[in-house]
Amino acid sequence: MAAARMGLKTALYTLNVDLIAQMSCNPAVGGIAKGHLVREVDALGGIMGEVTDAVGIQFRLLNTSRGPAVWSPRAQCDKQAYRLKMREVLESQPNLKIKQAEVAELIVESSQLSALSSQPAYGGTAALGCPAERSSASQSPSATCHSEERSDEESAFPNDHRPTTNDRVLGIRLRDGRTVGAQAVIITTGTFLNGLIHCGEQQYPAGRSGEPNAVLLGEALKNLGLRHCRLKTGTPPRLDGRSIDWSRFAEQPGDPDPTPFSFRTKKVAHHDRQVHCYIAFTTAETHRIIRENVHRSPMYSGQIKSVGPRYCPSIEDKIVKFPDKTTHQLFLEPEGLNTHEIYVNGMSTSLPVEVQLEILKSIPGLETAEMLRPGYAIEYDSIDPTELERTLETKKITGLFLAGQINGTSGYEEAACQGLMAGINAALKVKGEPPLILDRTEAYTAILIDDLISKGTNEPYRMFTSRAEFRLHLRIDNADRRLTPHGRRVGLISDAAWNEYLAKQQRLASLKQLLERTKLTADMLESIQHFSTQPSTHVGTAALGCPAEQSSASPSAYCHPERSASERSSAVEGPAVSANGDEPTTADYSSALGQLLAQLLKRPEITIELLIPILRQMQPEFFAENTSVVSSQLRNELKSVETEIKYAGYLHQQQKAIERLKKAEQRQIPDWFDYGIVSGLSREMKEKLLKVRPRTLAQASSIPGVTPAAVSLVNVYIEIQARRREQATTLSS
Ligand SMILES: Cc1cc2nc3c(=O)[nH]c(=O)nc-3n(C[C@H](O)[C@H](O)[C@H](O)COP(=O)(O)OP(=O)(O)OC[C@H]3O[C@@H](n4cnc5c(N)ncnc54)[C@H](O)[C@@H]3O)c2cc1C
């Protein structure tokens, strides 16, 4: 999508066009840290947020009882509608063709062969994604570049983001023998490469339930010499809602005023028609059944050897790993508005079907539940992400990009942000423009890519806010300020969206100024004190209509990090805006008379909602379309200003730390620096650094394959070697 929007002729190959954007597992988007990723995708011009707003059937803003750094939106989607909407959006995109075919191989020109011949060599691999399409049979005249045009890679990658070999991708070969020329190929095969489903003792090849796997492409990638891993994931059974006794479960409603994912959405489509989810619990009987049958789970029988997502363990894993826990929470979640299918969140399993049925019967309310589809586990091939550059281009093959689950990640959101970044960078490369490389201090997307390419992963990688060094800076409310200018630069933000973005920034700045200039008068004080005795004027969880979050201490919360407050609170997220939820405040603020409103807002118990009547009078244009009720969009803008003021101290501290870090990156590497004696630096790193001899640490970190860990070692050794030189000079004089 990104490549097409950036003006390139793009083709998307998939095994089944009817299943584009099929949600393989839980039809839910967002959750802690994952919601941040979706906001970032949206801010850069991606489509996941808007599509979710159009098809979400329950929205909740998680973690509002904690600091704003960890607030995160989550939506239960209509699974079928998500797929259809996504296809509609893709099909309406100029420059994008959608094709159903199996990609069997990549066409790769090898450096050795190209030295001998100008004919392409056909390496054994495959591809899909959004290559600039150029059928080899009838070459499209509008294909943006030809392979010959890419000879001057210096100009395309002035910052030395070039792959380390000269092998390059020329296109893809389909299973039926057709070839398609492309200047860049992005592979996003999810769990399809050599996928193998396990359900009890049964195992069969599949990409996911009901779909064939992709063996040819999997083998082809191995033949190209890309290091691969074997990972595993799983899914729970689905039930027929008509056979469930709903009276036995606690309801979990959505927020009364849903928070959209997209900065461009004014109101989510199902704002007034949200559905409930329900909370269920396992019983002692459930645990007995699982304990007695755990040897039949492929995980425990040794049938599955690969590693699954640690933060989303199977129900059998939970019983084994938390033997003292007498019950585990489950969530019954509707899969859509036009279906009775129910997803049992928290019960991912690969136990045999008959054991799954027994387990369900042991849960009060599910005694007569009909199972529509059993749970299963799937093993699949992924590629070691240390094979990748920061652009998500492979180091070994120029023009070949990988994104999504194939890179070892675990969820939709992690896949989406990579797909977007790979699309952007593939397009920039084809256009001969510098790549878009985000910094860890400006986006979770950058943290994910940085972690993957520098450390690799031996289990499906999931995003957490705790992975960020400066998370108060990486909030959901400021993702647009952090990233929309990048999206605009690369051509993904339309004029209308850009103008709206600029107008919003202006509104926020003027509101902030107003709060920083205005002193509290007696009339204002009266209004605040009157308003503060009304319930629901705080942004505690309950005030937003969100049910209380699950306790972070519970293994159930640990097992559903996407739904719950499972991450530890810390100073860097800032204290909670309102510690006491919707408790009316009765404090006397007369001592604050004459203080600036911004100063007053720094008090933990004062929220911006209390100031709304005052602001409404002082800046009516801000509330123009919100005569009585404050819309979620306006509320989010107000909260954003509040956060900037309330946590100004923390933000300032973090900004200083970021500046120190950036300064360190500008640090000069002296000419005399000896990479040979830096212990802990791998031979590969030493060779790369010696070859380029970077002048600064920033330059060192931009060398393809040089990891942040290697750069920090060099940083430390500059000090050590400088001291040794000083000592040697003193001794010799
Ligand atoms: C059983 C299971 C449970 C999961 N549970 C969750 C969960 O609870 N939460 C969560 O966030 N994520 C979950 N995931 C993961 C989530 O589905 C993926 O992370 C996400 O969809 C990955 O996106 P992707 O674009 O990388 O691949 P996918 O969405 O899997 O898309 C892969 C695409 O590649 C196409 N393809 C593959 N090979 C070829 C080929 N050779 N030629 C042409 N086309 C090809 C397929 O047709 C498909 O369209 C689960 C996945 C599975 C299978």
Coordinates of N, CA and C in Angstrom, one line a residue, residues 11-17 97-108 123-131 133 169-182 184-190 192-194 212-222 224 400-402 406:
A11 N 2.5 -4.6 -7.1 CA 1.6 -5.8 -7.2 C 1.7 -6.5 -5.9
L12 N 0.5 -7.0 -5.4 CA 0.5 -7.7 -4.2 C 0.0 -9.1 -4.5
Y13 N 0.9 -10.1 -4.2 CA 0.6 -11.5 -4.5 C 0.2 -12.2 -3.2
T14 N -0.9 -12.9 -3.3 CA -1.4 -13.6 -2.1 C -1.9 -15.0 -2.5
L15 N -2.0 -15.9 -1.6 CA -2.5 -17.3 -2.0 C -4.0 -17.3 -2.2
N16 N -4.7 -16.4 -1.6 CA -6.1 -16.3 -1.7 C -6.6 -14.9 -1.5
V17 N -7.1 -14.3 -2.6 CA -7.4 -12.9 -2.5 C -8.6 -12.7 -1.5
K97 N -2.0 -3.5 -7.8 CA -2.7 -4.6 -8.4 C -2.7 -5.8 -7.4
I98 N -3.8 -6.4 -7.2 CA -3.9 -7.6 -6.3 C -4.0 -8.8 -7.1
K99 N -3.1 -9.8 -6.9 CA -3.1 -11.0 -7.7 C -3.1 -12.2 -6.8
Q100 N -3.8 -13.3 -7.2 CA -3.8 -14.5 -6.5 C -2.9 -15.5 -7.2
A101 N -1.8 -15.9 -6.6 CA -0.9 -16.8 -7.1 C 0.1 -17.2 -6.0
E102 N 0.7 -18.4 -6.2 CA 1.8 -18.8 -5.2 C 3.1 -18.3 -5.7
V103 N 3.8 -17.6 -5.0 CA 5.2 -17.2 -5.3 C 6.1 -18.4 -4.9
A104 N 6.8 -18.8 -5.9 CA 7.7 -20.0 -5.6 C 9.1 -19.7 -5.5
E105 N 9.6 -18.7 -6.1 CA 11.0 -18.4 -6.1 C 11.3 -16.9 -6.3
L106 N 12.4 -16.5 -5.9 CA 12.9 -15.2 -6.2 C 13.8 -15.3 -7.4
I107 N 13.8 -14.3 -8.2 CA 14.8 -14.2 -9.3 C 15.9 -13.3 -8.8
V108 N 17.1 -13.8 -8.7 CA 18.2 -13.1 -8.1 C 19.4 -13.1 -9.0
G123 N 18.1 -17.4 -8.7 CA 18.4 -18.1 -7.4 C 17.1 -18.8 -7.0
G124 N 17.3 -19.7 -6.1 CA 16.1 -20.5 -5.7 C 15.4 -19.8 -4.5
T125 N 14.5 -19.0 -4.8 CA 13.7 -18.4 -3.7 C 12.3 -17.9 -4.3
A126 N 11.6 -17.3 -3.4 CA 10.3 -16.8 -3.9 C 10.0 -15.4 -3.3
A127 N 8.9 -14.8 -3.6 CA 8.6 -13.5 -3.1 C 7.1 -13.2 -3.2
L128 N 6.7 -12.2 -2.4 CA 5.4 -11.7 -2.5 C 5.4 -10.3 -1.9
G129 N 4.3 -9.7 -1.7 CA 4.3 -8.4 -1.1 C 3.9 -7.4 -2.1
C130 N 4.7 -6.3 -2.2 CA 4.3 -5.3 -3.2 C 5.5 -4.9 -4.0
P131 N 5.9 -5.8 -4.9 CA 7.0 -5.4 -5.8 C 6.5 -4.4 -6.9
E133 N 5.7 -3.8 -10.2 CA 5.4 -5.0 -11.1 C 5.9 -4.7 -12.5
V169 N 17.8 -8.7 -6.2 CA 16.6 -9.3 -6.7 C 16.1 -8.7 -8.0
L170 N 15.6 -9.5 -8.9 CA 15.1 -9.0 -10.2 C 13.6 -9.2 -10.3
G171 N 13.1 -10.0 -9.4 CA 11.7 -10.3 -9.5 C 11.3 -11.6 -8.8
I172 N 10.1 -12.1 -9.2 CA 9.7 -13.4 -8.6 C 9.2 -14.3 -9.7
R173 N 9.3 -15.6 -9.3 CA 8.7 -16.6 -10.2 C 7.5 -17.3 -9.5
L174 N 6.4 -17.4 -10.2 CA 5.2 -18.0 -9.6 C 5.3 -19.5 -9.8
R175 N 4.4 -20.2 -9.1 CA 4.4 -21.6 -9.1 C 4.0 -22.1 -10.5
D176 N 3.2 -21.3 -11.3 CA 2.8 -21.8 -12.6 C 3.8 -21.4 -13.7
G177 N 5.0 -20.9 -13.2 CA 6.1 -20.7 -14.2 C 6.2 -19.2 -14.6
R178 N 5.2 -18.4 -14.5 CA 5.3 -17.0 -14.9 C 6.3 -16.3 -14.0
T179 N 6.9 -15.3 -14.6 CA 7.8 -14.5 -13.8 C 7.4 -13.1 -13.8
V180 N 7.7 -12.4 -12.8 CA 7.3 -10.9 -12.7 C 8.6 -10.2 -12.3
G181 N 8.9 -9.2 -13.1 CA 10.1 -8.4 -12.8 C 9.8 -7.4 -11.8
A182 N 10.7 -7.1 -10.9 CA 10.5 -6.0 -9.9 C 11.8 -5.5 -9.4
A184 N 12.1 -4.1 -6.5 CA 12.1 -4.4 -5.1 C 11.0 -5.4 -4.8
V185 N 11.3 -6.3 -3.9 CA 10.3 -7.3 -3.5 C 10.3 -7.4 -2.0
I186 N 9.0 -7.4 -1.5 CA 8.8 -7.5 0.0 C 8.1 -8.8 0.3
I187 N 8.7 -9.6 1.1 CA 8.1 -10.9 1.5 C 7.5 -10.7 2.9
T188 N 6.2 -11.1 2.9 CA 5.4 -11.0 4.2 C 4.6 -12.3 4.4
T189 N 5.2 -13.4 4.5 CA 4.5 -14.7 4.4 C 3.9 -15.2 5.8
G190 N 3.9 -14.4 6.8 CA 3.3 -14.8 8.1 C 3.7 -16.2 8.5
F192 N 3.1 -19.0 7.0 CA 2.9 -19.9 5.8 C 4.1 -20.7 5.5
L193 N 5.3 -20.2 5.7 CA 6.5 -20.9 5.2 C 6.7 -22.3 6.0
N194 N 6.5 -23.3 5.2 CA 6.6 -24.7 5.8 C 5.7 -24.8 7.1
P212 N -3.4 -23.8 2.5 CA -2.2 -24.5 2.3 C -1.0 -23.7 2.8
N213 N 0.1 -24.5 3.1 CA 1.3 -23.8 3.4 C 2.1 -23.4 2.2
A214 N 3.3 -22.8 2.4 CA 4.1 -22.4 1.2 C 5.5 -23.1 1.4
V215 N 5.6 -24.2 0.7 CA 6.9 -24.9 0.9 C 8.0 -24.4 -0.1
L216 N 7.6 -24.2 -1.3 CA 8.6 -23.8 -2.3 C 9.3 -22.6 -1.9
L217 N 8.5 -21.6 -1.5 CA 9.2 -20.3 -1.1 C 10.1 -20.5 0.1
G218 N 9.6 -21.3 1.1 CA 10.4 -21.5 2.3 C 11.7 -22.1 1.9
E219 N 11.7 -23.1 1.0 CA 12.9 -23.8 0.6 C 13.8 -22.8 -0.2
A220 N 13.2 -22.0 -1.0 CA 13.9 -21.1 -1.9 C 14.7 -20.1 -1.0
L221 N 14.1 -19.6 0.0 CA 14.7 -18.6 0.9 C 16.0 -19.3 1.6
K222 N 15.8 -20.5 2.0 CA 16.9 -21.2 2.6 C 18.1 -21.4 1.6
L224 N 18.8 -19.5 -0.7 CA 19.5 -18.2 -0.9 C 20.5 -17.9 0.2
L400 N 15.6 -6.9 -1.8 CA 14.7 -7.9 -1.2 C 14.5 -7.4 0.3
F401 N 13.2 -7.2 0.6 CA 12.8 -6.7 1.9 C 12.0 -7.8 2.6
L402 N 12.0 -7.9 3.9 CA 11.2 -8.9 4.6 C 10.4 -8.1 5.7
I406 N 7.4 -13.2 9.4 CA 8.6 -13.9 8.9 C 9.8 -13.4 9.6

